[in-house]
Short mmCIF file of C-alpha atoms in Angstrom, two decimals:
data_model
loop_
_atom_site.label_atom_id
_atom_site.label_comp_id
_atom_site.label_asym_id
_atom_site.label_seq_id
_atom_site.Cartn_x
_atom_site.Cartn_y
_atom_site.Cartn_z
CA MET A 1 -139.43 -18.74 41.49
CA THR A 2 -141.37 -21.51 39.35
CA PHE A 3 -139.79 -25.07 39.48
CA ASN A 4 -140.61 -27.18 36.09
CA SER A 5 -139.31 -30.33 36.66
CA GLY A 6 -139.64 -31.12 32.90
CA GLU A 7 -137.33 -28.58 32.00
CA VAL A 8 -134.84 -29.24 34.55
CA TRP A 9 -134.95 -33.08 33.45
CA GLN A 10 -134.26 -31.99 30.03
CA LYS A 11 -131.23 -29.99 31.11
CA LEU A 12 -129.85 -32.64 33.30
CA ALA A 13 -130.21 -34.99 30.65
CA TYR A 14 -128.59 -32.85 28.13
CA SER A 15 -125.62 -32.16 30.29
CA ASN A 16 -125.12 -35.84 31.11
CA SER A 17 -125.08 -36.59 27.62
CA TYR A 18 -122.98 -33.79 26.59
CA LEU A 19 -120.38 -34.94 29.25
CA ARG A 20 -120.49 -38.46 28.32
CA PHE A 21 -119.66 -37.46 24.83
CA GLU A 22 -116.77 -35.31 26.00
CA VAL A 23 -115.17 -37.90 27.97
CA ARG A 24 -115.41 -40.43 25.23
CA MET A 25 -113.89 -37.88 22.76
CA LEU A 26 -110.90 -37.41 25.32
CA LEU A 27 -110.51 -40.88 25.78
CA LEU A 28 -110.43 -41.27 21.76
CA ALA A 29 -108.07 -38.33 21.66
CA LEU A 30 -105.71 -39.99 24.23
CA LYS A 31 -105.82 -43.27 22.72
CA ALA A 32 -104.57 -41.56 19.56
CA GLY A 33 -101.91 -39.20 21.11
CA PHE A 34 -103.68 -36.28 20.35
CA ARG A 35 -103.54 -33.25 23.14
CA PRO A 36 -105.95 -30.13 22.44
CA ASP A 37 -103.57 -28.00 23.92
CA GLN A 38 -100.49 -29.00 21.42
CA PRO A 39 -98.90 -26.04 19.58
CA ARG A 40 -99.73 -25.41 15.90
CA VAL A 41 -97.47 -23.82 13.24
CA PRO A 42 -98.56 -20.20 12.82
CA ALA A 43 -100.52 -19.31 9.54
CA GLY A 44 -98.56 -17.61 7.02
CA THR A 45 -95.86 -20.31 6.88
CA PRO A 46 -95.48 -23.35 4.67
CA ASP A 47 -96.32 -25.64 7.13
CA GLY A 48 -98.83 -23.41 8.72
CA GLY A 49 -101.75 -25.08 10.77
CA GLN A 50 -99.70 -28.19 11.17
CA TRP A 51 -99.27 -29.65 14.59
CA THR A 52 -95.72 -29.09 16.00
CA ASP A 53 -93.51 -30.24 18.64
CA GLU A 54 -94.23 -28.98 22.08
CA GLY A 55 -90.42 -29.28 22.68
CA ALA A 56 -89.78 -26.70 20.12
CA ARG A 57 -91.51 -23.83 22.22
CA GLY A 58 -88.86 -24.13 24.47
CA HIS A 59 -86.15 -23.59 22.12
CA VAL A 60 -87.51 -20.53 20.49
CA HIS A 61 -85.03 -17.41 20.86
CA LEU A 62 -86.03 -14.04 20.18
CA ALA A 63 -83.15 -12.47 17.70
CA SER A 64 -82.76 -10.01 20.27
CA SER A 65 -81.83 -12.31 23.16
CA ARG A 66 -79.21 -14.00 21.39
CA PRO A 67 -75.77 -13.59 22.52
CA ARG A 68 -73.87 -11.25 20.20
CA ALA A 69 -70.55 -11.90 18.58
CA THR A 70 -67.89 -10.88 21.16
CA GLY A 71 -64.78 -11.13 19.02
CA ARG A 72 -63.42 -13.55 21.39
CA VAL A 73 -62.01 -17.12 20.29
CA ARG A 74 -61.28 -19.85 22.58
CA ILE A 75 -57.89 -21.48 21.68
CA ASN A 76 -56.36 -24.36 24.12
CA GLY A 77 -58.65 -23.18 26.92
CA ARG A 78 -57.90 -19.50 26.59
CA TRP A 79 -60.18 -16.86 25.42
CA GLN A 80 -58.29 -14.61 22.35
CA THR A 81 -59.54 -11.18 21.21
CA ALA A 82 -60.15 -11.55 17.64
CA THR A 83 -60.29 -8.46 15.26
CA PRO A 84 -63.16 -8.42 12.82
CA ASP A 85 -60.64 -9.41 9.95
CA GLN A 86 -59.51 -12.52 11.93
CA GLU A 87 -62.99 -13.65 12.76
CA ALA A 88 -64.24 -13.52 9.22
CA ARG A 89 -60.82 -15.29 8.04
CA LEU A 90 -61.46 -17.77 10.74
CA ALA A 91 -65.05 -18.28 9.73
CA VAL A 92 -63.98 -18.77 6.19
CA SER A 93 -61.18 -21.34 6.84
CA GLN A 94 -63.50 -23.21 9.04
CA GLY A 95 -66.11 -23.38 6.47
CA ARG A 96 -63.76 -24.70 3.91
CA LEU A 97 -62.28 -27.36 5.97
CA LEU A 98 -65.67 -28.43 6.90
CA GLU A 99 -66.50 -28.57 3.05
CA ALA A 100 -63.46 -30.33 2.25
CA LEU A 101 -63.84 -32.59 5.10
CA GLN A 102 -67.28 -33.68 3.81
CA LYS A 103 -65.77 -34.24 0.28
CA VAL A 104 -63.05 -36.24 1.58
CA ARG A 105 -65.25 -38.55 3.87
CA LYS A 106 -67.78 -39.38 0.83
CA ILE A 107 -64.54 -41.48 -0.49
CA ASP A 108 -62.74 -42.27 2.54
CA PRO A 109 -65.00 -42.19 5.47
CA GLY A 110 -62.13 -42.62 8.21
CA TRP A 111 -60.05 -40.13 7.04
CA LYS A 112 -58.68 -37.57 9.49
CA PRO A 113 -56.62 -34.52 9.03
CA ASN A 114 -53.15 -34.40 10.91
CA PRO A 115 -53.54 -32.85 14.39
CA GLN A 116 -52.41 -29.32 14.34
CA ALA A 117 -50.85 -27.44 17.32
CA TYR A 118 -51.56 -23.61 17.52
CA GLU A 119 -51.65 -21.07 20.21
CA THR A 120 -52.93 -17.99 18.42
CA ILE A 121 -55.98 -17.13 16.14
CA GLU A 122 -53.56 -16.65 12.98
CA GLY A 123 -52.30 -20.06 14.08
CA TYR A 124 -56.01 -21.49 14.12
CA ILE A 125 -56.52 -20.09 10.55
CA ARG A 126 -53.06 -21.56 9.31
CA ALA A 127 -54.03 -24.89 10.94
CA ASN A 128 -57.66 -24.90 9.40
CA GLN A 129 -56.12 -23.75 5.72
CA TRP A 130 -53.45 -26.67 6.23
CA SER A 131 -56.05 -29.21 7.17
CA THR A 132 -58.22 -28.18 4.42
CA ALA A 133 -55.15 -28.39 1.60
CA GLU A 134 -54.57 -31.93 3.22
CA ALA A 135 -58.06 -33.01 2.52
CA TYR A 136 -57.87 -31.96 -1.05
CA PHE A 137 -54.63 -33.72 -1.35
CA ARG A 138 -56.33 -36.68 -0.15
CA ILE A 139 -59.24 -36.48 -2.53
CA PHE A 140 -56.69 -36.00 -5.25
CA GLN A 141 -54.38 -39.08 -4.44
CA LEU A 142 -57.55 -41.24 -4.15
CA GLN A 143 -59.15 -39.90 -7.48
CA ALA A 144 -56.15 -39.65 -9.55
CA THR A 145 -54.20 -42.57 -9.89
CA ARG A 146 -50.99 -40.95 -11.31
CA VAL A 147 -50.37 -38.22 -8.60
CA GLY A 148 -48.47 -38.53 -5.46
CA PRO A 149 -45.17 -40.17 -4.97
CA GLY A 150 -45.52 -43.36 -7.34
CA PRO A 151 -43.85 -47.25 -6.84
CA TYR A 152 -40.56 -46.26 -8.36
CA ALA A 153 -40.12 -43.25 -5.97
CA ARG A 154 -36.84 -43.94 -4.21
CA GLU A 155 -34.75 -40.78 -3.90
CA TRP A 156 -35.63 -36.97 -4.66
CA ILE A 157 -34.36 -33.65 -4.34
CA PRO A 158 -35.70 -30.79 -2.21
CA ALA A 159 -38.19 -28.53 -4.11
CA PRO A 160 -37.07 -25.18 -4.89
CA PRO A 161 -38.70 -22.70 -2.37
CA THR A 162 -39.75 -20.26 -5.20
CA ASN A 163 -41.60 -21.13 -8.50
CA ARG A 164 -38.20 -20.95 -10.13
CA ARG A 165 -36.87 -23.63 -12.91
CA LEU A 166 -34.56 -26.05 -11.45
CA THR A 167 -30.84 -25.25 -11.38
CA GLN A 168 -28.49 -27.38 -13.75
CA ALA A 169 -27.01 -29.20 -10.53
CA GLU A 170 -30.52 -29.82 -9.39
CA GLN A 171 -31.51 -31.02 -13.30
CA ARG A 172 -28.24 -33.10 -13.03
CA GLU A 173 -29.35 -34.80 -9.75
CA ILE A 174 -32.96 -35.51 -11.14
CA ASN A 175 -31.32 -37.05 -14.05
CA ARG A 176 -28.92 -39.14 -12.02
CA ILE A 177 -31.94 -40.18 -10.01
CA GLY A 178 -34.22 -41.21 -13.07
CA ARG A 179 -31.36 -43.07 -14.79
CA LYS A 180 -30.73 -45.04 -11.63
CA PHE A 181 -34.65 -45.62 -10.44
CA GLY A 182 -36.60 -44.48 -13.61
CA CYS A 183 -39.47 -42.21 -13.77
CA HIS A 184 -40.83 -42.46 -10.25
CA TRP A 185 -44.53 -43.48 -11.74
CA CYS A 186 -43.64 -46.10 -14.56
CA GLY A 187 -39.75 -46.82 -13.80
CA ARG A 188 -39.02 -45.96 -17.43
CA GLN A 189 -35.52 -44.93 -17.73
CA ASP A 190 -35.75 -42.82 -20.88
CA PRO A 191 -37.52 -39.65 -20.33
CA GLY A 192 -38.59 -38.93 -23.96
CA THR A 193 -37.24 -35.37 -23.95
CA PRO A 194 -34.75 -34.67 -26.92
CA SER A 195 -32.10 -33.43 -24.18
CA GLY A 196 -32.53 -36.42 -22.32
CA ASN A 197 -33.44 -34.76 -19.04
CA HIS A 198 -35.85 -36.16 -16.95
CA VAL A 199 -38.82 -34.07 -16.02
CA GLY A 200 -38.86 -32.53 -12.40
CA ASP A 201 -42.07 -33.56 -10.98
CA HIS A 202 -43.11 -31.78 -7.86
CA GLN A 203 -44.78 -33.47 -5.10
CA MET A 204 -47.20 -32.05 -3.93
CA PRO A 205 -48.37 -30.71 -7.21
CA ARG A 206 -48.32 -26.82 -7.10
CA SER A 207 -52.22 -26.55 -7.81
CA TRP A 208 -52.92 -28.51 -4.46
CA GLY A 209 -50.35 -26.90 -1.97
CA THR A 210 -46.57 -26.16 -1.61
CA PRO A 211 -44.25 -28.75 -3.22
CA THR A 212 -41.74 -30.06 -0.91
CA ARG A 213 -39.88 -32.74 -2.96
CA VAL A 214 -38.84 -33.27 -6.95
CA TYR A 215 -38.92 -36.69 -8.67
CA PRO A 216 -38.02 -37.53 -11.75
CA HIS A 217 -40.79 -38.14 -14.34
CA CYS A 218 -40.96 -39.15 -18.16
CA ILE A 219 -42.88 -37.03 -20.52
CA TRP A 220 -45.59 -39.37 -20.82
CA CYS A 221 -46.28 -39.46 -17.26
CA SER A 222 -45.76 -36.02 -16.56
CA ALA A 223 -48.51 -35.19 -19.40
CA SER A 224 -50.86 -37.65 -17.99
CA GLN A 225 -50.60 -35.81 -14.52
CA GLY A 226 -51.10 -32.78 -16.00
CA GLY A 227 -54.30 -33.78 -17.61
CA LEU A 228 -55.60 -34.93 -14.62
CA ILE A 229 -54.64 -31.82 -12.64
CA LYS A 230 -56.30 -29.94 -15.31
CA HIS A 231 -59.33 -31.83 -15.20
CA LEU A 232 -59.60 -31.90 -11.25
CA LYS A 233 -58.99 -28.26 -11.04
CA SER A 234 -61.74 -27.59 -13.59
CA ARG A 235 -64.18 -29.85 -11.47
CA ARG A 236 -62.95 -27.72 -8.16
CA ARG A 237 -64.17 -24.63 -9.78
CA MET B 1 -58.30 -10.46 -36.49
CA VAL B 2 -54.52 -10.50 -35.12
CA VAL B 3 -51.88 -13.28 -35.15
CA LYS B 4 -50.63 -13.48 -31.30
CA THR B 5 -47.45 -15.00 -30.43
CA LEU B 6 -47.16 -16.32 -26.77
CA VAL B 7 -44.15 -17.61 -25.19
CA ILE B 8 -44.90 -20.30 -22.34
CA ALA B 9 -43.29 -22.73 -20.33
CA PRO B 10 -45.93 -25.32 -19.17
CA GLU B 11 -45.33 -27.39 -16.17
CA TYR B 12 -46.44 -30.49 -17.41
CA VAL B 13 -45.08 -30.78 -21.05
CA SER B 14 -48.20 -29.73 -22.27
CA PHE B 15 -50.83 -27.18 -22.82
CA TYR B 16 -54.67 -27.12 -23.62
CA VAL B 17 -56.61 -25.33 -26.48
CA ALA B 18 -60.65 -25.57 -25.27
CA GLY B 19 -63.72 -23.50 -25.51
CA ARG B 20 -64.71 -23.89 -21.92
CA ARG B 21 -62.78 -23.87 -18.47
CA GLU B 22 -64.08 -27.32 -17.42
CA VAL B 23 -62.80 -29.77 -19.75
CA THR B 24 -61.31 -33.26 -19.39
CA PRO B 25 -58.19 -33.24 -21.54
CA PRO B 26 -57.38 -35.92 -23.70
CA ILE B 27 -54.00 -37.88 -23.08
CA ASP B 28 -52.00 -39.67 -25.97
CA LEU B 29 -50.63 -42.25 -23.22
CA ASP B 30 -48.97 -44.10 -26.17
CA TYR B 31 -46.74 -41.45 -27.96
CA GLY B 32 -47.61 -37.99 -25.96
CA ARG B 33 -48.44 -36.57 -29.30
CA ILE B 34 -51.45 -33.85 -29.83
CA ALA B 35 -54.60 -35.60 -28.70
CA ALA B 36 -58.17 -33.92 -29.32
CA THR B 37 -61.69 -34.41 -28.48
CA ARG B 38 -64.49 -31.80 -29.56
CA GLU B 39 -64.17 -30.17 -26.26
CA CYS B 40 -60.27 -30.17 -25.75
CA ILE B 41 -57.05 -30.33 -27.63
CA THR B 42 -53.95 -31.36 -25.67
CA VAL B 43 -50.72 -29.98 -27.27
CA PRO B 44 -47.35 -31.10 -26.24
CA SER B 45 -44.83 -28.46 -25.51
CA LEU B 46 -41.08 -28.30 -24.60
CA TYR B 47 -40.32 -29.46 -20.79
CA SER B 48 -39.89 -26.19 -18.98
CA ASN B 49 -36.46 -26.64 -17.87
CA ASP B 50 -35.31 -27.30 -21.39
CA GLY B 51 -36.41 -23.92 -22.51
CA ASP B 52 -39.82 -22.04 -23.63
CA THR B 53 -42.16 -22.77 -26.19
CA THR B 54 -43.52 -20.32 -28.53
CA VAL B 55 -47.17 -20.35 -29.46
CA VAL B 56 -48.48 -18.63 -32.28
CA VAL B 57 -52.34 -18.35 -32.60
CA GLY B 58 -54.17 -16.66 -35.25
CA PRO B 59 -56.88 -16.74 -38.07
CA LEU B 60 -55.99 -19.74 -40.48
CA SER B 61 -56.16 -16.99 -43.48
CA GLU B 62 -53.19 -14.86 -42.11
CA LEU B 63 -50.85 -17.72 -40.89
CA ASN B 64 -49.91 -18.50 -44.45
CA GLN B 65 -48.75 -22.32 -43.35
CA THR B 66 -47.93 -24.53 -46.48
CA LEU B 67 -47.06 -27.54 -44.52
CA THR B 68 -49.43 -30.39 -43.68
CA PRO B 69 -51.13 -29.65 -40.16
CA ASP B 70 -50.34 -32.14 -37.30
CA HIS B 71 -53.94 -31.71 -36.30
CA ASP B 72 -56.94 -30.84 -38.38
CA GLY B 73 -60.32 -30.77 -36.47
CA LEU B 74 -63.21 -29.16 -35.00
CA LEU B 75 -63.44 -27.79 -31.56
CA ASP B 76 -66.54 -26.58 -29.72
CA THR B 77 -66.23 -22.97 -28.66
CA PRO B 78 -69.66 -22.23 -26.82
CA HIS B 79 -68.73 -19.06 -25.56
CA ARG B 80 -66.97 -18.16 -28.89
CA LEU B 81 -63.42 -17.83 -27.11
CA LEU B 82 -60.64 -20.04 -27.72
CA MET B 83 -59.17 -20.71 -24.49
CA LEU B 84 -55.55 -21.43 -23.90
CA SER B 85 -54.50 -22.96 -20.44
CA ASP B 86 -51.71 -25.19 -19.07
CA ALA B 87 -52.49 -27.49 -16.00
CA LEU B 88 -52.05 -24.48 -13.50
CA ILE B 89 -53.02 -21.47 -15.24
CA ASP B 90 -55.01 -19.54 -17.96
CA ILE B 91 -52.71 -18.68 -20.59
CA ALA B 92 -55.40 -16.66 -23.13
CA ASP B 93 -58.42 -16.24 -24.25
CA ILE B 94 -58.58 -16.01 -27.81
CA PRO B 95 -62.13 -14.42 -29.44
CA VAL B 96 -63.60 -16.36 -32.43
CA SER B 97 -66.56 -15.87 -34.59
CA SER B 98 -68.28 -19.01 -34.16
CA THR B 99 -69.39 -21.84 -31.52
CA ARG B 100 -67.88 -24.22 -33.55
CA THR B 101 -64.41 -23.42 -34.65
CA HIS B 102 -62.07 -25.15 -37.24
CA ILE B 103 -58.38 -25.66 -35.66
CA ARG B 104 -55.21 -26.71 -37.28
CA ILE B 105 -51.83 -26.90 -35.54
CA TRP B 106 -48.44 -27.29 -36.69
CA VAL B 107 -45.51 -28.44 -34.19
CA ASN B 108 -41.81 -28.68 -35.13
CA HIS B 109 -41.52 -31.88 -32.80
CA PRO B 110 -44.06 -34.32 -32.33
CA THR B 111 -43.66 -34.70 -28.48
CA GLN B 112 -41.62 -31.95 -27.24
CA PRO B 113 -42.06 -28.88 -29.81
CA ASP B 114 -40.61 -25.37 -28.89
CA HIS B 115 -42.57 -23.91 -31.64
CA VAL B 116 -46.40 -24.37 -32.30
CA VAL B 117 -48.64 -22.78 -34.32
CA ILE B 118 -52.55 -22.47 -34.16
CA GLY B 119 -54.78 -21.51 -36.67
CA TRP B 120 -58.31 -21.17 -36.39
CA ALA B 121 -61.56 -20.45 -38.94
CA ASP B 122 -65.33 -20.67 -38.66
CA GLY B 123 -66.23 -24.35 -38.32
#
């Protein structure tokens, strides 16, 4: 074996300068927060090649390893079995409630629906639907100035359970309240109808839920409310 | 073109004639009479508990109305449909031939009519 001191010296000098270069680069990289082993987004995606968060690697789930829908819903700490139909309706009701809450909280950030009690999946769905209706009614109250019981609302009659016209006795009672307290919104005692009948105003409006009360209205406030309902209804489409 | 007769009982003492579904109805807050914009006409009607309102809709040429109309104006009908609705439901869609329609309306009472005639022609 021959030993060429000049060649050895050159190799050692090269190794030394290479190591110094690498140490310097590593120091610079550490200073800049760069880590050579940091993962990158794979090619073929819009962000391909860019550095990615290492934490994301820990959250990657293969589709095949995701837990499958079990058809079970937890209500009040108890697991209940849901049919596919119930699961679908529950998902729809939750989605609609979330959408309604987002809309109402843009106007009234602190608004919350009334708490609901339920024990079954059907009850859970109905609770979501009721809270959705409540949220839309709140939007309606906030956006439309002439809906909801007005400042002259004192007495009322229960709304008919079906979409029928008022009976003569109900109309007489609405007229009595109207003559005594006036239109529930403007206080006008002349309803403006040729018959002298006050217009029965269902609250909440039928397009927003099931009305529970009927108040006396004048034709001007009634037409005004109708226009607002039509306008809001078209905005909801 | 056929003249149509509709019997309605709108909830809020009025119904709307428009060329689109998404409209903001004009309201005559002073008198409660017909109010109109280029996109929607608000027509008063009889209080539903006092009875039905009959609405006759047809081409002006077939209505033979001789009285002065209570409303005479143009309405945008971008879908070539005259859409009748109240606050809660769609009542009828009447095909028209133009995207701008000339509308004339006759009512038998300024604020609580039980008979309304709506005539249309190309604008």
